[in-house]
Structure formats: structure tokens, C-alpha cells
mmCIF file of C-alpha atoms in Angstrom:
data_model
loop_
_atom_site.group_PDB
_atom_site.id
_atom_site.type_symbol
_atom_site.label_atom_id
_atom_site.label_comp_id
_atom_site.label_asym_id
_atom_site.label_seq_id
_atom_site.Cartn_x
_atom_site.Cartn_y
_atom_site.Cartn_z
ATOM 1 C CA UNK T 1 55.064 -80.348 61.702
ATOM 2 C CA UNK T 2 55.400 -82.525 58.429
ATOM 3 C CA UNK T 3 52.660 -81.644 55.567
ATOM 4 C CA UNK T 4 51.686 -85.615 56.124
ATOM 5 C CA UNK T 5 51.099 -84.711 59.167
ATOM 6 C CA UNK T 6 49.110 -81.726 58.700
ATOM 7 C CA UNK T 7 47.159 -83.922 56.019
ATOM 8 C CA UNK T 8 46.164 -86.409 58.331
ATOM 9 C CA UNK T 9 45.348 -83.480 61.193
ATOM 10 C CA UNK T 10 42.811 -81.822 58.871
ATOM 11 C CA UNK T 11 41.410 -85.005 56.598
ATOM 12 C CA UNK T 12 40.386 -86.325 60.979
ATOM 13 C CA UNK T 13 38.570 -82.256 61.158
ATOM 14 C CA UNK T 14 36.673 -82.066 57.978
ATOM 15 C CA UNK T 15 36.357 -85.598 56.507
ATOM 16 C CA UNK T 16 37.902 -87.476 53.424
ATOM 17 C CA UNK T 17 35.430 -85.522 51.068
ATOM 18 C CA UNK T 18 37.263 -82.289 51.720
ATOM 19 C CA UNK T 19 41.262 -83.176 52.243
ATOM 20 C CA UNK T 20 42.115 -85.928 50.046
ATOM 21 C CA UNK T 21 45.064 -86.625 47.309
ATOM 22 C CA UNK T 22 48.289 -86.528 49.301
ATOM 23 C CA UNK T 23 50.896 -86.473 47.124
ATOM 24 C CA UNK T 24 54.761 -86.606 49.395
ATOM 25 C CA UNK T 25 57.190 -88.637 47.089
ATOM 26 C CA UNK T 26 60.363 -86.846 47.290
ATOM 27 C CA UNK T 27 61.716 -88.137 44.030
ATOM 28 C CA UNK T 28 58.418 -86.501 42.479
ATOM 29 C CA UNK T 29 57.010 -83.720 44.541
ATOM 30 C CA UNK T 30 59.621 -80.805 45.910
ATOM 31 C CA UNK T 31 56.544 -79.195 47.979
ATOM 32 C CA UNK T 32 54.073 -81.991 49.424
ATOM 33 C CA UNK T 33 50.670 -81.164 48.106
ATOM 34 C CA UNK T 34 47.076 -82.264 48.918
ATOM 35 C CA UNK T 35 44.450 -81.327 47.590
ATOM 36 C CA UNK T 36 41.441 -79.357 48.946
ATOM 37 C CA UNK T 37 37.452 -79.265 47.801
ATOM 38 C CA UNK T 38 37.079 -75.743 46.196
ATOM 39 C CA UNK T 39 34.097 -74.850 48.049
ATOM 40 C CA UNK T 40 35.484 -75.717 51.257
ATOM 41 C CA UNK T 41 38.793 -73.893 51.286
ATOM 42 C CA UNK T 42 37.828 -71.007 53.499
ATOM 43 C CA UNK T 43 36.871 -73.292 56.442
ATOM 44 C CA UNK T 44 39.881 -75.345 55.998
ATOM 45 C CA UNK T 45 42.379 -72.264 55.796
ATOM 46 C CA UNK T 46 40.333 -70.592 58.648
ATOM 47 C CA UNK T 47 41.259 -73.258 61.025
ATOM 48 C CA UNK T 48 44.976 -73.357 59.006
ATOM 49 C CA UNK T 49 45.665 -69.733 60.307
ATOM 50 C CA UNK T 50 43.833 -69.851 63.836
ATOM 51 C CA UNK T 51 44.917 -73.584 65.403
ATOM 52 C CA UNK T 52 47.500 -72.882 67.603
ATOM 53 C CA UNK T 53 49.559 -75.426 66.820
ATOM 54 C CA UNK T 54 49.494 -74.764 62.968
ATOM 55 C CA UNK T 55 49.326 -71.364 63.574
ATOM 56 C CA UNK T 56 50.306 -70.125 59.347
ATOM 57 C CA UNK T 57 50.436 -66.898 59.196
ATOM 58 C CA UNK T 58 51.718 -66.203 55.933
ATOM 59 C CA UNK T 59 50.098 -66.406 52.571
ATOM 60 C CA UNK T 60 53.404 -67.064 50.260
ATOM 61 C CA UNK T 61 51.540 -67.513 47.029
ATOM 62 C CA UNK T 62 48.877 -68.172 45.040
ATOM 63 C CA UNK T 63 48.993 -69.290 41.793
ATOM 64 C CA UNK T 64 47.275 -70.803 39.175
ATOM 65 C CA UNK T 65 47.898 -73.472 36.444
ATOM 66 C CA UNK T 66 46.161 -74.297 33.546
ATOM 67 C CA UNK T 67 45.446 -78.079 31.870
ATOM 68 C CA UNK T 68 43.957 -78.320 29.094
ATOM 69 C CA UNK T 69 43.697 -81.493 28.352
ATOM 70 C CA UNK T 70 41.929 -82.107 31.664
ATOM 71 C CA UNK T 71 39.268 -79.537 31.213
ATOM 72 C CA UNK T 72 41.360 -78.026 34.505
ATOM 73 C CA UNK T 73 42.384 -75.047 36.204
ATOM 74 C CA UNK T 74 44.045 -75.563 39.226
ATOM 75 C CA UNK T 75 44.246 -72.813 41.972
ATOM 76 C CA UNK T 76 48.005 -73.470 44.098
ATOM 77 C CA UNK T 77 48.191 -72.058 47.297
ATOM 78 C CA UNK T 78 51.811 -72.053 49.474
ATOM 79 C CA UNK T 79 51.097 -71.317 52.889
ATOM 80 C CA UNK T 80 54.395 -70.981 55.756
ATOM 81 C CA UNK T 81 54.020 -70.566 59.512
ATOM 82 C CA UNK T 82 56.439 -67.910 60.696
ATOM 83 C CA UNK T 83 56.033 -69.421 64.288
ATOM 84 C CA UNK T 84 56.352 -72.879 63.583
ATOM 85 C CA UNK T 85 58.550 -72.904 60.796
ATOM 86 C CA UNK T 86 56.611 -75.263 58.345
ATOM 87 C CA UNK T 87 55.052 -75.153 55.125
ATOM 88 C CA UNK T 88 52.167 -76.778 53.046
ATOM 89 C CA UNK T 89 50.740 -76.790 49.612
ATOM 90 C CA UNK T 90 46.932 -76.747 48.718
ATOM 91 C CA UNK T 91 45.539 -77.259 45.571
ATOM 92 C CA UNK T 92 42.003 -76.369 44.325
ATOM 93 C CA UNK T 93 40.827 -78.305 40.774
ATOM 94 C CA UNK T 94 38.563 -75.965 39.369
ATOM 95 C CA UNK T 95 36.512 -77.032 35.975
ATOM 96 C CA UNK T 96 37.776 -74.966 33.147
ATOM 97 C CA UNK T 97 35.387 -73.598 31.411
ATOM 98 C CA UNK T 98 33.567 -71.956 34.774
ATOM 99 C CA UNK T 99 36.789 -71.784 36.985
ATOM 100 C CA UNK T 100 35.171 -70.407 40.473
ATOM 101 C CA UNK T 101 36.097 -70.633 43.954
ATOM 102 C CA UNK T 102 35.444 -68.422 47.228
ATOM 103 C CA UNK T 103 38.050 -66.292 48.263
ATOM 104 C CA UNK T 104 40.453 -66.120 51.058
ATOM 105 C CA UNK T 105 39.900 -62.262 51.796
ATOM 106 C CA UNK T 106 38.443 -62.653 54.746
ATOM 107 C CA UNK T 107 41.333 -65.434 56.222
ATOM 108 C CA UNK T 108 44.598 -63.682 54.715
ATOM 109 C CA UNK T 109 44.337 -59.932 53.359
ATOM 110 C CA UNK T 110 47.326 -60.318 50.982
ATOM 111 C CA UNK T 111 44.901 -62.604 49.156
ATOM 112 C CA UNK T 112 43.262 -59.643 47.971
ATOM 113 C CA UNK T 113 45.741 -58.516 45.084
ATOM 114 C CA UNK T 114 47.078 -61.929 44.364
ATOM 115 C CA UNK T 115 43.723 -63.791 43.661
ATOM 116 C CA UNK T 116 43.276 -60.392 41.501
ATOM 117 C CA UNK T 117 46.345 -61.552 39.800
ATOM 118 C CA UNK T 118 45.191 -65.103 39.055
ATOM 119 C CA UNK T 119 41.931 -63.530 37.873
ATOM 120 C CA UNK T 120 43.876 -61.273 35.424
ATOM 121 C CA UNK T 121 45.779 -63.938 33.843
ATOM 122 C CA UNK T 122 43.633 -67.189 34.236
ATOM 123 C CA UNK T 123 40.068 -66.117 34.422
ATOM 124 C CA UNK T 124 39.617 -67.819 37.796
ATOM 125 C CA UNK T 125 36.567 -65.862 39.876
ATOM 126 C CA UNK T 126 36.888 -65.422 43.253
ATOM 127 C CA UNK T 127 33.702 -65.400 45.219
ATOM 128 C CA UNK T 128 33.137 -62.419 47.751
ATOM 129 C CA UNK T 129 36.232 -60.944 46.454
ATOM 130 C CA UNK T 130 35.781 -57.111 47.488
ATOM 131 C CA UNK T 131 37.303 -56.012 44.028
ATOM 132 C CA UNK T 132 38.095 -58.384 41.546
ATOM 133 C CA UNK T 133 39.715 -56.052 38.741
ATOM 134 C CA UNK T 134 42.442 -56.985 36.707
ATOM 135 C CA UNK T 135 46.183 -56.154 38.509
ATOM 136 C CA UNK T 136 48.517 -55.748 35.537
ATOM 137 C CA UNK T 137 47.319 -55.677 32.560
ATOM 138 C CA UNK T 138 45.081 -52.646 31.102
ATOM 139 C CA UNK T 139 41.448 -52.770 32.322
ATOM 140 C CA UNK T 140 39.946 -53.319 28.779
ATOM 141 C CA UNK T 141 42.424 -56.136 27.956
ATOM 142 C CA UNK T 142 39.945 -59.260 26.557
ATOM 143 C CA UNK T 143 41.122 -62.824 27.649
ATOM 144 C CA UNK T 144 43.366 -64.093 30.133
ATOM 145 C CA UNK T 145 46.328 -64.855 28.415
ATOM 146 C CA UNK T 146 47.894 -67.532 30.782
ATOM 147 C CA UNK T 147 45.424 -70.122 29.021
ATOM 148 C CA UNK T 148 46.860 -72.160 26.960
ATOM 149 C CA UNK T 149 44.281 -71.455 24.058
ATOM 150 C CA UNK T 150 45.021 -67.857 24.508
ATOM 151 C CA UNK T 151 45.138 -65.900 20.802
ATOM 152 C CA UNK T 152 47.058 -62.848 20.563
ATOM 153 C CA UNK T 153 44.714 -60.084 18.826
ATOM 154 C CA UNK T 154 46.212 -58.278 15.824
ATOM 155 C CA UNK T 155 46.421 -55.143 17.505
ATOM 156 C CA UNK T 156 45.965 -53.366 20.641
ATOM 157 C CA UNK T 157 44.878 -49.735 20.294
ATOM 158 C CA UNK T 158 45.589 -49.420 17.103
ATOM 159 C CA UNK T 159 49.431 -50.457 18.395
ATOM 160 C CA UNK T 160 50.114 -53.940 15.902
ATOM 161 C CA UNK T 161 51.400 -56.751 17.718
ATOM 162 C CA UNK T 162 53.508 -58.432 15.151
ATOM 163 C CA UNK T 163 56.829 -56.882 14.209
ATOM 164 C CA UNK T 164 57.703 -58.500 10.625
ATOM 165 C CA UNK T 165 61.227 -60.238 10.477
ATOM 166 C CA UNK T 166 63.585 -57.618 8.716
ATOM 167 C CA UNK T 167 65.095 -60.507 6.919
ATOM 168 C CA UNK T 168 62.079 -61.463 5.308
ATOM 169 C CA UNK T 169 61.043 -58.211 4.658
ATOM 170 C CA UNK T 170 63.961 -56.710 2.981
ATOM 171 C CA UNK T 171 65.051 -59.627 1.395
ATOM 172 C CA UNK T 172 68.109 -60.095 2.677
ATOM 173 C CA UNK T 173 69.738 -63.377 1.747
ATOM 174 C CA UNK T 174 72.230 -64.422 4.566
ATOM 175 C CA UNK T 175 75.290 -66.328 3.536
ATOM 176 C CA UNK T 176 74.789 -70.648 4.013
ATOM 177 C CA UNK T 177 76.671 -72.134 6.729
ATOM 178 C CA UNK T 178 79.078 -73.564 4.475
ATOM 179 C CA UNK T 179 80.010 -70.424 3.060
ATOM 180 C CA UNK T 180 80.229 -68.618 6.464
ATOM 181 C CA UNK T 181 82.570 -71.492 7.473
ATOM 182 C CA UNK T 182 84.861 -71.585 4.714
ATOM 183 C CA UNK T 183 84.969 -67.237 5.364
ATOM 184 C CA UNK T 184 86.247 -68.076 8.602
ATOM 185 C CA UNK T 185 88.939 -70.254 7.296
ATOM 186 C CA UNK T 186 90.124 -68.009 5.232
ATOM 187 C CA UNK T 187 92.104 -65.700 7.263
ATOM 188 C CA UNK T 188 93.644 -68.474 9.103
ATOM 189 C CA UNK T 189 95.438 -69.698 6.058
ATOM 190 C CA UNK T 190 96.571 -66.178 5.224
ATOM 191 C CA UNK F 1 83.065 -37.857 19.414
ATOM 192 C CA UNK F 2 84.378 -35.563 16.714
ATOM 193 C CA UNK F 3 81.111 -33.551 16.374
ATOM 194 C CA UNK F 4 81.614 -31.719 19.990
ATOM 195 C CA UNK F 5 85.081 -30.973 19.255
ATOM 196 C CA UNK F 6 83.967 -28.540 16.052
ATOM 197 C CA UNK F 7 81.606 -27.106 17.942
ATOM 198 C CA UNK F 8 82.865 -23.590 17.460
ATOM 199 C CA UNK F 9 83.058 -24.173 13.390
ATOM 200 C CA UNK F 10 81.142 -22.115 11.319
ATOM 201 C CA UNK F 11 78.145 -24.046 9.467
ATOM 202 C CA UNK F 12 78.158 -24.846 5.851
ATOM 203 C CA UNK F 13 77.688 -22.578 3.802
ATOM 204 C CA UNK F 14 80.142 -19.845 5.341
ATOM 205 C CA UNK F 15 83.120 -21.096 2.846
ATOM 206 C CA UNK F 16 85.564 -17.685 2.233
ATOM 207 C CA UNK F 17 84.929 -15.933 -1.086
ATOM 208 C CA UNK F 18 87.967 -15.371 -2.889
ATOM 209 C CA UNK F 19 90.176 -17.606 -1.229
ATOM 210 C CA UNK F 20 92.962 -17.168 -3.710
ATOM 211 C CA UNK F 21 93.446 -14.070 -1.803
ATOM 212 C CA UNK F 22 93.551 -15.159 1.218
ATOM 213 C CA UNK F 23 89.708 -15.892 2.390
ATOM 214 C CA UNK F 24 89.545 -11.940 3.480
ATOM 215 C CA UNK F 25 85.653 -11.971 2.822
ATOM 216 C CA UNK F 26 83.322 -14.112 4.087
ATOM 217 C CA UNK F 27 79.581 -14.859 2.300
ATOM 218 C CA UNK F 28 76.780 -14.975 5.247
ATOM 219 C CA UNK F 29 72.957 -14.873 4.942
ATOM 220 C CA UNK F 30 71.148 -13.885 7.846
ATOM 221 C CA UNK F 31 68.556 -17.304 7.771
ATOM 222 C CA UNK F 32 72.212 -19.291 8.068
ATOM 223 C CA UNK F 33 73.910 -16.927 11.090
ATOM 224 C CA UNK F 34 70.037 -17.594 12.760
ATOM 225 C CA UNK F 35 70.071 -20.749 12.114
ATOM 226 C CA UNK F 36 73.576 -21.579 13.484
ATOM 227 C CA UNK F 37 73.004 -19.965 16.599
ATOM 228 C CA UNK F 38 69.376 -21.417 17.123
ATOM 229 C CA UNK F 39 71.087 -24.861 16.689
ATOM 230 C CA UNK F 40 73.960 -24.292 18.623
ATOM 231 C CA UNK F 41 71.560 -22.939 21.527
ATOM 232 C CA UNK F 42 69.431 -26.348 20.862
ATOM 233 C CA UNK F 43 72.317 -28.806 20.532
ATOM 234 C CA UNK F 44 74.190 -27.949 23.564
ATOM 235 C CA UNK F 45 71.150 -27.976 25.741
ATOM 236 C CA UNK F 46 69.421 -31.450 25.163
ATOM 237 C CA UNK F 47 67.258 -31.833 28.249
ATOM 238 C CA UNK F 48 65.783 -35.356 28.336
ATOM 239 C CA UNK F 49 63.684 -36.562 30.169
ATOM 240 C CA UNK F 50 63.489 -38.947 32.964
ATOM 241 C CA UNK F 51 61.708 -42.032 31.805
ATOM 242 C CA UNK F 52 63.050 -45.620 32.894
ATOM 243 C CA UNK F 53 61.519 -48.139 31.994
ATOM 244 C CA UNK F 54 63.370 -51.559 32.956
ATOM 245 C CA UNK F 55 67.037 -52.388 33.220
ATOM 246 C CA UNK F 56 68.067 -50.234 30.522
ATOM 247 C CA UNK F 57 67.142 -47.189 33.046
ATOM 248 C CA UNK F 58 69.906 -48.419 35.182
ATOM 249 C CA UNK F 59 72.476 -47.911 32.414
ATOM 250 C CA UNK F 60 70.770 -44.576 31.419
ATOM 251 C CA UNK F 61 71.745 -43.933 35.545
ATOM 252 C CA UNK F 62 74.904 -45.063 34.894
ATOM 253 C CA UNK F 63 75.456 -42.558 31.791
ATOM 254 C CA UNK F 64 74.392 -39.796 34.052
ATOM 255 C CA UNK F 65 76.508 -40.891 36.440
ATOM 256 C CA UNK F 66 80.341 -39.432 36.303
ATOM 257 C CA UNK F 67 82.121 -41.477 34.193
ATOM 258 C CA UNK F 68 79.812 -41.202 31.263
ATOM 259 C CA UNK F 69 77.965 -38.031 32.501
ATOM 260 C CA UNK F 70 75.542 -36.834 29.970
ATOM 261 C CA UNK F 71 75.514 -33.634 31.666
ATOM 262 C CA UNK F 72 79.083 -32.592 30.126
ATOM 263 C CA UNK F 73 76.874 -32.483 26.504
ATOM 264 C CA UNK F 74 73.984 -30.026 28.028
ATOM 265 C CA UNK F 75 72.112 -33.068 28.457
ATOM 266 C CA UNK F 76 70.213 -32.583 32.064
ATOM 267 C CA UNK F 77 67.960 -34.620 33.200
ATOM 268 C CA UNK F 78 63.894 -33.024 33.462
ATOM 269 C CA UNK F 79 60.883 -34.306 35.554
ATOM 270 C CA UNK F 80 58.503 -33.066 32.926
ATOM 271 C CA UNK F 81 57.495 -33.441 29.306
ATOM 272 C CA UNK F 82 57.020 -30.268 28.832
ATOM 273 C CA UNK F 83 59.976 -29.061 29.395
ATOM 274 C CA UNK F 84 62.288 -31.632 27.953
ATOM 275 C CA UNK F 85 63.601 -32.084 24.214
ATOM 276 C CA UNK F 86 64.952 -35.453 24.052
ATOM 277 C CA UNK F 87 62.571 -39.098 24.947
ATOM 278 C CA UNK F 88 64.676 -41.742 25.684
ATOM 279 C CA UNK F 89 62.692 -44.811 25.703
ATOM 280 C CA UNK F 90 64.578 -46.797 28.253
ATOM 281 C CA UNK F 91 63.394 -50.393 28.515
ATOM 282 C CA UNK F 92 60.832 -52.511 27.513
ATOM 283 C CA UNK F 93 57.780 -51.413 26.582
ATOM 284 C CA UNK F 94 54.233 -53.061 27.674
ATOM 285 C CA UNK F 95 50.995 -51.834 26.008
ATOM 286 C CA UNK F 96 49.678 -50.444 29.014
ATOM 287 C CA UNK F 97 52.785 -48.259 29.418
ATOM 288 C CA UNK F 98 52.556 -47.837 25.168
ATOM 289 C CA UNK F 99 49.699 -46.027 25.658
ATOM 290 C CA UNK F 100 51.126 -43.484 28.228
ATOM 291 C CA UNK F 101 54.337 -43.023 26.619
ATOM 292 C CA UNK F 102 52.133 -41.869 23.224
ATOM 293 C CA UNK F 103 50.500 -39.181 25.491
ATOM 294 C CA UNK F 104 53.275 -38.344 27.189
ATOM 295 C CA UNK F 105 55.325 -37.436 23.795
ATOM 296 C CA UNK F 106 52.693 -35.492 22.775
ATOM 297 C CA UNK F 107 52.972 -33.300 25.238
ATOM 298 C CA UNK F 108 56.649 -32.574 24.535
ATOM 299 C CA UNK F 109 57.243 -29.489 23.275
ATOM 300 C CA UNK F 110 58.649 -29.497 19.258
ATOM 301 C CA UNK F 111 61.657 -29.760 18.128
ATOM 302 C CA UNK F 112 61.490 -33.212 20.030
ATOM 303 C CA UNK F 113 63.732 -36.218 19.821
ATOM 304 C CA UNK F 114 63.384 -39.692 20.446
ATOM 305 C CA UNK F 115 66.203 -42.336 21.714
ATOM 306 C CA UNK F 116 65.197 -46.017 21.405
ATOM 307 C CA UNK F 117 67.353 -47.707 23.795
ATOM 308 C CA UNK F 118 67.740 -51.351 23.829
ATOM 309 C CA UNK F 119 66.567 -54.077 22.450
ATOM 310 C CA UNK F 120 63.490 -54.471 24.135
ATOM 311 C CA UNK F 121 62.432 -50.433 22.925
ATOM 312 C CA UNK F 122 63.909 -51.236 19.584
ATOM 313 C CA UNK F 123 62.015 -54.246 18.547
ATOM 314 C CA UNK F 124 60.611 -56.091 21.745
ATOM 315 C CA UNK F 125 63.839 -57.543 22.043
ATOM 316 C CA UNK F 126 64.102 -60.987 24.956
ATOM 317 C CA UNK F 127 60.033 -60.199 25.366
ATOM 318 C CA UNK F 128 59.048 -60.243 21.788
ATOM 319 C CA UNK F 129 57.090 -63.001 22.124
ATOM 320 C CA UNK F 130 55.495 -62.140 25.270
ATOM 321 C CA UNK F 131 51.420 -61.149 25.055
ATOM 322 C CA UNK F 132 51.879 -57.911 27.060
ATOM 323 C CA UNK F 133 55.066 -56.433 24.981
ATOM 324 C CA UNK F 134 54.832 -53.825 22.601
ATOM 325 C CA UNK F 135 57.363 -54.812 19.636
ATOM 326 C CA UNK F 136 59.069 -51.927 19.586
ATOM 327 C CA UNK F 137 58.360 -48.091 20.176
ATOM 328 C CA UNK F 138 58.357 -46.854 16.360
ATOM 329 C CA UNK F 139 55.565 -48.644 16.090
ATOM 330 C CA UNK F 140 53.582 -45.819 18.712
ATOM 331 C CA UNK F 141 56.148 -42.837 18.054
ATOM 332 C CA UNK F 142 58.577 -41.336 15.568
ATOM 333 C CA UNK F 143 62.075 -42.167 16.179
ATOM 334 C CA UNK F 144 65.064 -40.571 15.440
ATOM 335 C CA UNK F 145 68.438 -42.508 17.159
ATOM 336 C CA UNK F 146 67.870 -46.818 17.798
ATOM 337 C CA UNK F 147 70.675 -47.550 19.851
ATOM 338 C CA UNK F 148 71.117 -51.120 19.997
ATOM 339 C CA UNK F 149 72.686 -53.779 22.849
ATOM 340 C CA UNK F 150 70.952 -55.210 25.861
ATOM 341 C CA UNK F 151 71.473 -53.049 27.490
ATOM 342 C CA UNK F 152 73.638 -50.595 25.836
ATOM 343 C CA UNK F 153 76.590 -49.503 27.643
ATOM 344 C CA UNK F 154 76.595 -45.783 28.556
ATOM 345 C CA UNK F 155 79.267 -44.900 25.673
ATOM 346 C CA UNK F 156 76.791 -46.372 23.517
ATOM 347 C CA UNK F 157 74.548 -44.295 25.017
ATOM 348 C CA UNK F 158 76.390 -41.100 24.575
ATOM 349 C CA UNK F 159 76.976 -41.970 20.994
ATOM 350 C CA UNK F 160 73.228 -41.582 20.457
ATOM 351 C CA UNK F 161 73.238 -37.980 22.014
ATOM 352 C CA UNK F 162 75.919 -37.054 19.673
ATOM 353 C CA UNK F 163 73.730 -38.130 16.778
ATOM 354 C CA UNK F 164 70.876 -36.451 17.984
ATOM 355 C CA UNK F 165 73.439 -33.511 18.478
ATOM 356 C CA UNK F 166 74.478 -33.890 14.971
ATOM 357 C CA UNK F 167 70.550 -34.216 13.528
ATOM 358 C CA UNK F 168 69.991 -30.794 15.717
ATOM 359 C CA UNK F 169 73.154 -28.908 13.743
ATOM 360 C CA UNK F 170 71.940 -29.705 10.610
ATOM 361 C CA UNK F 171 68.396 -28.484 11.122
ATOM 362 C CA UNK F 172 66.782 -25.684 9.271
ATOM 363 C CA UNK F 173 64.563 -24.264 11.739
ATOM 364 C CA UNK F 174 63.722 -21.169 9.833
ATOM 365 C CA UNK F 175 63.113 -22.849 6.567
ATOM 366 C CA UNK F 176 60.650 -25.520 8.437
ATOM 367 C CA UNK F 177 59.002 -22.420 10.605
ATOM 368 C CA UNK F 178 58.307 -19.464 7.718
ATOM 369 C CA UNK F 179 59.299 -21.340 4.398
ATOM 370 C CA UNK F 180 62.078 -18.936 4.107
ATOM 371 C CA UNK F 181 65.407 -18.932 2.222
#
């Protein structure tokens, strides 16, 4: 099945206020994408998974992206059908500075650790998540350093996290292009 | 590679007294002849320990392997800290795995040595810039051999364990230990 398709399957199930946005140019869009009302998402992905003639199975990825300028964090999903050999793209726009959204737990498991991952690195919350702790890094890291406004601290643990340029440092004065060039002329005429 | 090859030679120090006729005495001091053999015991027997990190773990594989084989130098590879002499930092280093790697020196046993291998150990390296990479491992532990490249090929590799090698010869252990001599 095509993702227009699929679009137009679920946008007749749940109404025009929860599918909307398709977005299928192929000079624009690789992946087809539509986008999905946060808070309905586990409905919609419910009947994704269980419809027989949908049928996905397989939770390929969830990511997250963040815009700025928007005031947006979006929440990508990439969902493939083993069975039927198709694929779709969801998108969630979440507001930015309270990015929350229920989770898919319940629908896929493998949602567990990735949605922890998106949490760790974007600061999205996950509603009825089981465990939301961060996956990679350290457990008293502050921020979510995928945001674009993220700030690097001076030091973590007393470990600094700027390494000064030896060239500045020492004062080491590196030979001008010109120089260099005319160095590697040299030989040649010798 | 000269340093293995005068293994045998006596340390510094043991020059013949009267060589004019013919070097038929020798000068020794008991601190030196300890010394000697407490080095030659230490250099010969570098047990590191088996710490990989990222990509450069596959070329610290590769060095154990038998074409470079670190194991002709004494060098064995250890599953624990505490028994192991030589670090090698192989790969690059996060924060999170900064922290471990601190604890995990300290529970070396002294005389420990530290190999910084690669870029990414040396300085940060590709990942410098990255929020999660430590910019280098001097900056959490002492250091005694950088060995650069990306990753360093195993000769470059094996280079490093003859400098550690080398810094082990020329160590007074006695001196540092009692404040002898």
C-alpha cells in the first residue's frame, strides 16, 4: 500500500483533525510524511499495528528534530510492515518549550529505549512511559544537548571541556602560505 | 627497535675501571645491580590491560595479533586492573566512560603506565567538538607515551611499548622507594 493511501485510509477512521499535512512530492520528500495530532498518536498507531491489512509490525525509528525558529520539536516516527512490505512516516509537532506526548509503550515495546533516547537528547516527555531515564549519557548530565540553544558547561566533574589550541598556547608562529609555497619550490629547482 | 636488542647490556653506571688495562675490574653498587634487575624483571613483563574503547581497539587487536604481536615484548594482555602495569587508552573517550577509566587507573597497582592511543585519547581528535567527548585523557590521568594517527598502525603501536620499555630501564625504583643512594 502507498503512504497516500494509508493517509487517506486513516484521515476516513479518525477525522481531518487528527491525520492531516500530507506531504508526497518526490522531488522534495524521500519518505512521504503526514502528520499526526500528538495526543492522538496511540489510537492511530494502535489501529497501524492491528488492521490486517496494514498490519506494521516494526517500529524502525524514532527520532526527534528540533526548530527553533518555530518554537518546535518535532517527534519522527518510521514505521515498516514486515508482511506487507510498506512503509510510512508520522510526525508529531510538539511546542518547544513543554515538548510532551504519550508514549507508544504499550503499541510497540522497542519504543521503550528509543523514546528514552529522544528524551535524553531533546527533552521530549513521554507520557506513561514506564521509565523515562536518560539512555546514553550519565544520569546527572543537565540539558539535552540536541537543542539547538544547547551550552556546553565548562566542566564536567571537574574534567574541563575545552582543550586550548597548542598553537595559540605555545606560540608557535606557522610559516604564511607564501612562504610554505616557495619551500616547496625549492627542491624542484635543485 | 634498538632498545630490545641491548637488552642484556649492563646499565649505566657499570663503565670498567682502569680500562687502559684492559677493563679487568668492574665498579658496581648494590642499589644499581637491584635496580637493573628490578627493571629488567619490569620491562620485559608489561602486562596491559584490556581496555578498547572504539576503533583504535581493533588496531590494539591487530598488534596482539601475530604480525605485530605484543606478546614477543612480555606484553600480555590482563582482564584486571589490578593486575596489569600498562593503560592503554584505546579510543575515544566520553565523560561517562572518563569517569570510569579515572577509577579504574586508580586501582592499578604502581609502577603504572599510561598509552594514549589515537587521536581521539590524545586530544578528542574527529569528536572534539562533540558535547559528550572528553578532549583528551591527560586531562583525567597522567600520561606517559601519546601515540599519535587515527588510528595508529600496530608498529606505531609497538613503538610506544618500547618507550614505555625504555622509561621502565631508566627508573630508579630504590631511590623513589627508600631515598637511597
Amino acid at each position: 500500500m502507498t503512504p497516500d493511501a494509508i493517509f487517506k485510509l486513516l484521515q476516513e477512521k479518525f477525522g481531518t483533525e487528527t491525520v492531516f499535512d500530507f506531504h508526497g512530492d518526490p522531488a522534495r520528500d524521500k519518505d512521504p510524511w503526514f502528520q499526526i495530532a500528538p495526543w492522538e498518536i496511540e489510537n492511530v498507531c494502535e489501529h497501524l499495528r492491528s488492521e490486517k491489512s496494514l498490519d506494521f509490525d516494526y517500529l524502525e525509528c524514532i527520532t526527534g528534530v528540533d526548530y527553533p525558529d518555530d518554537k518546535r520539536i518535532v517527534v519522527v516516527y518510521h514505521l515498516y510492515s514486515y508482511g506487507k512490505k510498506h512503509r510510512v512516516v508520522l510526525k508529531a509537532y510538539l511546542e518547544r518549550e513543554d515538548p510532551a506526548m504519550p508514549t507508544l509503550v504499550n503499541v510497540w515495546s522497542t519504543a521503550n529505549w528509543q523514546e528514552r533516547e529522544c528524551f535524553d537528547l531533546l527533552g521530549v516527555l513521554f507520557e506513561g512511559h514506564p521509565d523515562l531515564r536518560r539512555l546514553l549519557l550519565p544520569d546527572d548530565w543537565e540539558g539535552h544537548p540536541l537543542r539547538k540553544d544547547y551550552e556546553e558547561k565548562e566542566d564536567y566533574h571537574g574534567i574541563p571541556t575545552i582543550r586550548p589550541n597548542p598553537i595559540e598556547l605555545f606560540k608557535i608562529t606557522l610559516p604564511s602560505k607564501e612562504a610554505s609555497k616557495e619551500a616547496a619550490k625549492e627542491p624542484a629547482k635543485a | 627497535m634498538s632498545s630490545n636488542l641491548n637488552l642484556m647490556a649492563p646499565p649505566k653506571g657499570w663503565d670498567a675501571k682502569y680500562s687502559d688495562d684492559g677493563g679487568s675490574v668492574l665498579s658496581t653498587n648494590t642499589d644499581q645491580v637491584i635496580n637493573w634487575m628490578l627493571n629488567w624483571g619490569r620491562a620485559n613483563s608489561v602486562w596491559y590491560m584490556l581496555f578498547g574503547l572504539a576503533c583504535c581497539a581493533i588496531e590494539l587487536m591487530q598488534t596482539g595479533g601475530p604480525r605485530g604481536d605484543l606478546e614477543r615484548f612480555g606484553a600480555a594482555p590482563r582482564p584486571s586492573p589490578r593486575s596489569s602495569d600498562l593503560f592503554i587508552i584505546a579510543g575515544t573517550l566520553t565523560y561517562k566512560m572518563g569517569l570510569r577509566v579515572k577509577r579504574l587507573y586508580d586501582q592499578m597497582a604502581e609502577p603504572r603506565f599510561v598509552i594514549s592511543m589515537g587521536s581521539c585519547s590524545n586530544c578528542g581528535g574527529l569528536f572534539q567538538y562533540a558535547y559528550s567527548v572528553c578532549k583528551g585523557v591527560d586531562q583525567i590521568i597522567p600520561v606517559d607515551i601519546y601515540v599519535p594517527g587515527c588510528p595508529p598502525r600496530p608498529e606505531a603501536l609497538l613503538e610506544g611499548l618500547l618507550k614505555i620499555q625504555d622509561k621502565i630501564k631508566n627508573e630508579k625504583y630504590l631511590q623513589k622507594r627508600y631515598g637511597v643512594g
